[in-house]
Amino acid sequence: MGEREISGVEEMRYKAVIMHNRRFTSTVRTGLVALLFAACPLVGVAQAAAGAVETGRVDPRIAEALKQVSAERVQQTIEKLVSFGNRSTISPQDEASVKAGKGVAAAHDWIKSEFERYSKECGGCLEVKTDAFIEQPQDRIKTPTQITNVYAVLRGSDPAQSNRIVLVTGHYDSRNSDTFNGTDPAPGANDDGSGTAVSLECARVLSKYKFPATIIFLTVAGEEQGLNGSKHFSAMAKQQGWKIEAVLNNDIVGGDRSPEQDASVVRVFSEGLPNAATDAEVKRIRGLGGESDSSSRELARYIADVGRTYDAGVKPLLIFRLDRFLRGGDHLSFNRQGFAAVRFTEFREDYNHQHQDIRTENGIEYGDLPKFVNYDYIAHVAALNGATLASLASAPAPPANVKMQTKNLENDTTLAWEASPGASVYEVVYRATSAPDWEHVQTVTSGTRATLKVSKDNVIFAVRAVDAAGHRSLPVVPEPER
Ligand SMILES: [Zn+2]
């Protein structure tokens, strides 16, 4: 690095990139383990030595889908969104504005028509819906205001799996320097035209395929006024008992073309202590040393795994923090309802290009304009999102009721769980308590129980289900069983 010091963030980035570039070559060892199992058919409980975790198996269908993600389509979407002038939640929603193609209502009408167009192309495979409600006056909303979330549902093809949901979202509302200005231009090409484009592009590409579990492509409004759209949607999902396994929130994924941008990575933020945890749950997490194992954090690690398996053109850089310093976004609404949710954001934001009136001052151009975003980068982020959604929607459900036996003090660790429909094998993954990501894996080829010669005091364990094609579920950290 020569004459300049590496900053903390950069150091993290380099470590992450090094991690991503690691290729594990323990195929021989895995083969030996398999042989061992084959030789001892009576041993239902896995006791063989674990190997290093390996990169996942590529599903050719998913790899093919990723190739169809188009930077040109992303560009068309963002330019169209910008054409609505000001997409603030408090921009005029009257008929004349909609007819003139201006304001937030014109924007959501267009997003809806776009989802409907994709659906037509796949023989009506998408259910296109809106979640509209009137928000009462509050901090950043002065009069009762209609907020409309628009979404498309790609229903799972397996009736036994279709109640499982994975979801991608971005916010289509925008703002300029003044939160209460609903008329002057607020292009929002990056914030969050980029995230809206990711959700739309995932819908366009993935709707050409069928997946056992359900995928929802969501776009919300009200983010800039106080996360209102996502708050309403996530509360509805909770109230209706939706089984959402993962929420991918894309907000500011435009890859602003500032000189210090790193277009090879996208940050993935995940909460540590769950926002939905009660005091008793926080106490339990503290007792178990589970501060870095929220369901959102496991989702982030899953995205890292997907990033090693598929070449999306951009690598996830995990940031173990809810969001950027003292800031928030729509994933927080889902976290508060107890759902696993993470945020994707470009590596380096340019604050001259977000929440700014369009103007030039002292030679500096301000404003969230299309010319500052990188369409190829957004397409890469869409591909990473698409690969994650497709992998999760193809995988068996995560194992339920994962338990760790703690009746006796012992140095071995015994785990047990319920069978997951469609699972071919299970994998116990574990890592040192100080390690950021899974390091070791032990495959359990029969039964739903495993004893490992590894002390629960020294590592963190989780169990995932894997189908015959190699699709991995989200890993589940065990609960102690006394
Ligand atoms: Zn935003």
Tab-separated table of C-alpha atoms in Angstrom, residues 96-319:
chain	number	residue	atom	x	y	z
A	96	ALA	CA	-53.933	16.426	-14.062
A	97	SER	CA	-50.479	15.620	-12.627
A	98	VAL	CA	-50.871	11.936	-13.423
A	99	LYS	CA	-51.976	12.801	-16.981
A	100	ALA	CA	-48.978	15.113	-17.356
A	101	GLY	CA	-46.713	12.270	-16.202
A	102	LYS	CA	-45.548	14.150	-13.121
A	103	GLY	CA	-45.384	13.187	-9.455
A	104	VAL	CA	-45.436	10.088	-7.285
A	105	ALA	CA	-48.831	8.789	-8.465
A	106	ALA	CA	-47.758	8.879	-12.115
A	107	ALA	CA	-44.646	6.961	-11.032
A	108	HIS	CA	-46.541	4.189	-9.255
A	109	ASP	CA	-48.987	3.867	-12.134
A	110	TRP	CA	-46.055	3.326	-14.464
A	111	ILE	CA	-44.349	0.786	-12.154
A	112	LYS	CA	-47.616	-1.147	-11.998
A	113	SER	CA	-47.936	-1.125	-15.793
A	114	GLU	CA	-44.338	-2.317	-16.068
A	115	PHE	CA	-44.974	-5.310	-13.748
A	116	GLU	CA	-48.115	-6.035	-15.799
A	117	ARG	CA	-46.090	-5.966	-18.984
A	118	TYR	CA	-43.611	-8.518	-17.590
A	119	SER	CA	-46.537	-10.644	-16.496
A	120	LYS	CA	-48.004	-10.615	-19.991
A	121	GLU	CA	-44.677	-11.854	-21.326
A	122	CYS	CA	-44.801	-14.880	-19.004
A	123	GLY	CA	-48.435	-15.769	-19.603
A	124	GLY	CA	-49.748	-13.963	-16.535
A	125	CYS	CA	-47.250	-15.521	-14.118
A	126	LEU	CA	-47.116	-12.418	-11.894
A	127	GLU	CA	-49.888	-11.237	-9.596
A	128	VAL	CA	-49.553	-7.449	-9.684
A	129	LYS	CA	-50.889	-5.713	-6.572
A	130	THR	CA	-50.936	-2.453	-4.693
A	131	ASP	CA	-50.930	-1.792	-0.971
A	132	ALA	CA	-52.460	1.700	-0.704
A	133	PHE	CA	-53.335	3.541	2.498
A	134	ILE	CA	-53.809	7.070	3.836
A	135	GLU	CA	-51.022	8.249	6.131
A	136	GLN	CA	-52.126	10.756	8.745
A	137	PRO	CA	-50.167	14.003	9.351
A	138	GLN	CA	-46.832	13.538	11.161
A	139	ASP	CA	-43.288	14.970	11.154
A	140	ARG	CA	-42.689	14.998	7.423
A	141	ILE	CA	-46.279	14.660	6.157
A	142	LYS	CA	-48.432	17.735	6.717
A	143	THR	CA	-51.821	16.582	5.382
A	144	PRO	CA	-53.455	13.149	5.050
A	145	THR	CA	-51.589	11.564	2.137
A	146	GLN	CA	-52.128	8.440	0.098
A	147	ILE	CA	-49.122	6.138	-0.033
A	148	THR	CA	-49.092	3.304	-2.558
A	149	ASN	CA	-46.729	0.341	-2.497
A	150	VAL	CA	-46.670	-1.620	-5.752
A	151	TYR	CA	-45.626	-5.266	-5.906
A	152	ALA	CA	-45.632	-8.365	-8.058
A	153	VAL	CA	-45.885	-11.917	-6.747
A	154	LEU	CA	-44.241	-14.826	-8.541
A	155	ARG	CA	-46.135	-17.612	-6.764
A	156	GLY	CA	-44.087	-20.695	-5.866
A	157	SER	CA	-44.678	-23.696	-8.141
A	158	ASP	CA	-44.598	-26.246	-5.292
A	159	PRO	CA	-47.810	-26.094	-3.210
A	160	ALA	CA	-45.839	-27.388	-0.217
A	161	GLN	CA	-43.273	-24.580	-0.534
A	162	SER	CA	-45.251	-21.657	-1.979
A	163	ASN	CA	-46.073	-20.186	1.447
A	164	ARG	CA	-42.342	-19.496	1.852
A	165	ILE	CA	-41.508	-15.996	0.595
A	166	VAL	CA	-38.335	-14.157	-0.377
A	167	LEU	CA	-38.621	-10.483	-1.222
A	168	VAL	CA	-36.656	-7.739	-2.963
A	169	THR	CA	-37.493	-4.064	-2.519
A	170	GLY	CA	-36.472	-0.513	-3.383
A	171	HIS	CA	-38.182	2.834	-2.724
A	172	TYR	CA	-39.495	4.771	-5.704
A	173	ASP	CA	-40.140	8.040	-3.867
A	174	SER	CA	-37.455	10.738	-4.127
A	175	ARG	CA	-36.577	14.058	-2.529
A	176	ASN	CA	-34.503	17.181	-3.116
A	177	SER	CA	-32.884	19.477	-0.503
A	178	ASP	CA	-36.206	20.192	1.190
A	179	THR	CA	-38.289	17.263	2.458
A	180	PHE	CA	-41.404	19.408	2.058
A	181	ASN	CA	-40.747	20.339	-1.580
A	182	GLY	CA	-43.027	18.186	-3.727
A	183	THR	CA	-42.765	20.199	-6.925
A	184	ASP	CA	-39.198	21.126	-7.924
A	185	PRO	CA	-37.091	18.426	-9.600
A	186	ALA	CA	-36.043	15.510	-7.385
A	187	PRO	CA	-34.639	13.061	-9.957
A	188	GLY	CA	-33.614	10.372	-7.460
A	189	ALA	CA	-31.699	8.425	-10.100
A	190	ASN	CA	-29.545	6.754	-7.450
A	191	ASP	CA	-31.763	7.285	-4.358
A	192	ASP	CA	-33.632	5.258	-5.084
A	193	GLY	CA	-34.263	4.885	-8.788
A	194	SER	CA	-31.415	2.360	-8.669
A	195	GLY	CA	-33.100	0.150	-6.043
A	196	THR	CA	-36.452	0.380	-7.822
A	197	ALA	CA	-34.713	-0.685	-11.040
A	198	VAL	CA	-33.159	-3.676	-9.228
A	199	SER	CA	-36.588	-4.849	-8.053
A	200	LEU	CA	-38.100	-4.390	-11.539
A	201	GLU	CA	-35.191	-6.042	-13.335
A	202	CYS	CA	-35.289	-9.053	-10.969
A	203	ALA	CA	-39.024	-9.341	-11.739
A	204	ARG	CA	-38.487	-9.137	-15.501
A	205	VAL	CA	-35.759	-11.788	-15.527
A	206	LEU	CA	-36.917	-14.226	-12.838
A	207	SER	CA	-40.552	-14.241	-14.056
A	208	LYS	CA	-39.294	-16.326	-16.996
A	209	TYR	CA	-38.603	-19.175	-14.564
A	210	LYS	CA	-40.486	-21.191	-11.985
A	211	PHE	CA	-39.317	-21.618	-8.412
A	212	PRO	CA	-40.756	-23.849	-5.652
A	213	ALA	CA	-41.054	-20.941	-3.173
A	214	THR	CA	-42.639	-17.522	-3.765
A	215	ILE	CA	-40.724	-14.383	-4.775
A	216	ILE	CA	-42.163	-10.897	-4.211
A	217	PHE	CA	-40.835	-7.878	-6.124
A	218	LEU	CA	-41.761	-4.785	-4.141
A	219	THR	CA	-41.410	-1.036	-4.631
A	220	VAL	CA	-42.435	1.259	-1.783
A	221	ALA	CA	-43.010	4.989	-1.255
A	222	GLY	CA	-42.744	7.126	1.881
A	223	GLU	CA	-39.126	6.138	2.608
A	224	GLU	CA	-37.940	9.740	2.681
A	225	GLN	CA	-40.841	10.819	4.894
A	226	GLY	CA	-40.176	8.175	7.562
A	227	LEU	CA	-40.158	4.649	6.063
A	228	ASN	CA	-43.948	4.878	5.875
A	229	GLY	CA	-44.494	2.529	2.925
A	230	SER	CA	-42.294	-0.282	4.209
A	231	LYS	CA	-43.706	0.153	7.718
A	232	HIS	CA	-47.224	-0.431	6.400
A	233	PHE	CA	-46.262	-3.315	4.129
A	234	SER	CA	-44.190	-5.189	6.721
A	235	ALA	CA	-46.908	-4.750	9.374
A	236	MET	CA	-49.452	-6.167	6.901
A	237	ALA	CA	-47.142	-9.122	6.184
A	238	LYS	CA	-46.700	-9.804	9.909
A	239	GLN	CA	-50.398	-9.435	10.624
A	240	GLN	CA	-51.323	-11.803	7.797
A	241	GLY	CA	-48.725	-14.339	8.927
A	242	TRP	CA	-46.615	-14.234	5.766
A	243	LYS	CA	-43.576	-16.496	6.045
A	244	ILE	CA	-40.977	-14.078	4.691
A	245	GLU	CA	-37.548	-15.731	4.965
A	246	ALA	CA	-35.496	-12.909	3.465
A	247	VAL	CA	-35.837	-9.250	2.522
A	248	LEU	CA	-33.276	-7.654	0.204
A	249	ASN	CA	-33.553	-3.873	0.405
A	250	ASN	CA	-31.681	-1.997	-2.313
A	251	ASP	CA	-31.226	1.683	-1.559
A	252	ILE	CA	-28.519	3.760	-3.295
A	253	VAL	CA	-27.017	1.021	-5.436
A	254	GLY	CA	-26.244	3.365	-8.337
A	255	GLY	CA	-22.454	3.088	-8.102
A	256	ASP	CA	-21.992	6.851	-8.244
A	257	ARG	CA	-19.154	7.626	-10.650
A	258	SER	CA	-17.038	9.517	-8.102
A	259	PRO	CA	-13.297	8.790	-8.446
A	260	GLU	CA	-13.088	6.933	-5.142
A	261	GLN	CA	-15.959	4.600	-5.925
A	262	ASP	CA	-15.223	0.865	-5.881
A	263	ALA	CA	-17.523	-0.737	-8.443
A	264	SER	CA	-16.247	-4.228	-7.601
A	265	VAL	CA	-18.171	-4.388	-4.317
A	266	VAL	CA	-21.593	-3.585	-2.877
A	267	ARG	CA	-22.061	-3.151	0.852
A	268	VAL	CA	-24.541	-5.452	2.594
A	269	PHE	CA	-25.671	-4.126	5.975
A	270	SER	CA	-27.247	-6.433	8.559
A	271	GLU	CA	-28.427	-5.880	12.113
A	272	GLY	CA	-26.591	-7.584	14.989
A	273	LEU	CA	-28.956	-7.595	17.946
A	274	PRO	CA	-32.398	-7.977	16.341
A	275	ASN	CA	-34.557	-4.847	16.489
A	276	ALA	CA	-37.521	-7.104	17.233
A	277	ALA	CA	-35.863	-8.804	20.224
A	278	THR	CA	-37.589	-8.380	23.584
A	279	ASP	CA	-35.572	-7.723	26.733
A	280	ALA	CA	-35.774	-11.419	27.593
A	281	GLU	CA	-34.514	-12.361	24.140
A	282	VAL	CA	-31.631	-9.917	24.365
A	283	LYS	CA	-30.717	-11.498	27.699
A	284	ARG	CA	-30.772	-14.950	26.105
A	285	ILE	CA	-28.665	-13.782	23.126
A	286	ARG	CA	-26.129	-12.308	25.546
A	287	GLY	CA	-26.011	-15.598	27.483
A	288	LEU	CA	-25.339	-17.601	24.312
A	289	GLY	CA	-22.897	-15.169	22.727
A	290	GLY	CA	-25.252	-14.810	19.787
A	291	GLU	CA	-24.728	-11.103	19.118
A	292	SER	CA	-23.546	-11.712	15.566
A	293	ASP	CA	-26.099	-14.360	14.604
A	294	SER	CA	-29.397	-12.603	13.966
A	295	SER	CA	-31.421	-14.063	11.096
A	296	SER	CA	-30.478	-10.933	9.119
A	297	ARG	CA	-26.773	-11.616	9.712
A	298	GLU	CA	-27.241	-15.235	8.510
A	299	LEU	CA	-28.930	-13.804	5.419
A	300	ALA	CA	-25.917	-11.531	4.842
A	301	ARG	CA	-23.590	-14.559	5.095
A	302	TYR	CA	-25.855	-16.371	2.646
A	303	ILE	CA	-25.428	-13.492	0.194
A	304	ALA	CA	-21.645	-13.783	0.627
A	305	ASP	CA	-21.989	-17.483	-0.243
A	306	VAL	CA	-24.067	-16.646	-3.342
A	307	GLY	CA	-21.462	-14.042	-4.281
A	308	ARG	CA	-18.763	-16.753	-4.274
A	309	THR	CA	-20.916	-19.221	-6.210
A	310	TYR	CA	-22.153	-16.951	-9.014
A	311	ASP	CA	-20.285	-14.342	-10.968
A	312	ALA	CA	-22.641	-11.391	-10.655
A	313	GLY	CA	-19.938	-8.869	-11.560
A	314	VAL	CA	-19.952	-7.385	-8.065
A	315	LYS	CA	-18.986	-8.910	-4.718
A	316	PRO	CA	-20.923	-8.396	-1.491
A	317	LEU	CA	-18.972	-6.604	1.228
A	318	LEU	CA	-20.598	-7.520	4.531
A	319	ILE	CA	-20.919	-4.678	7.005
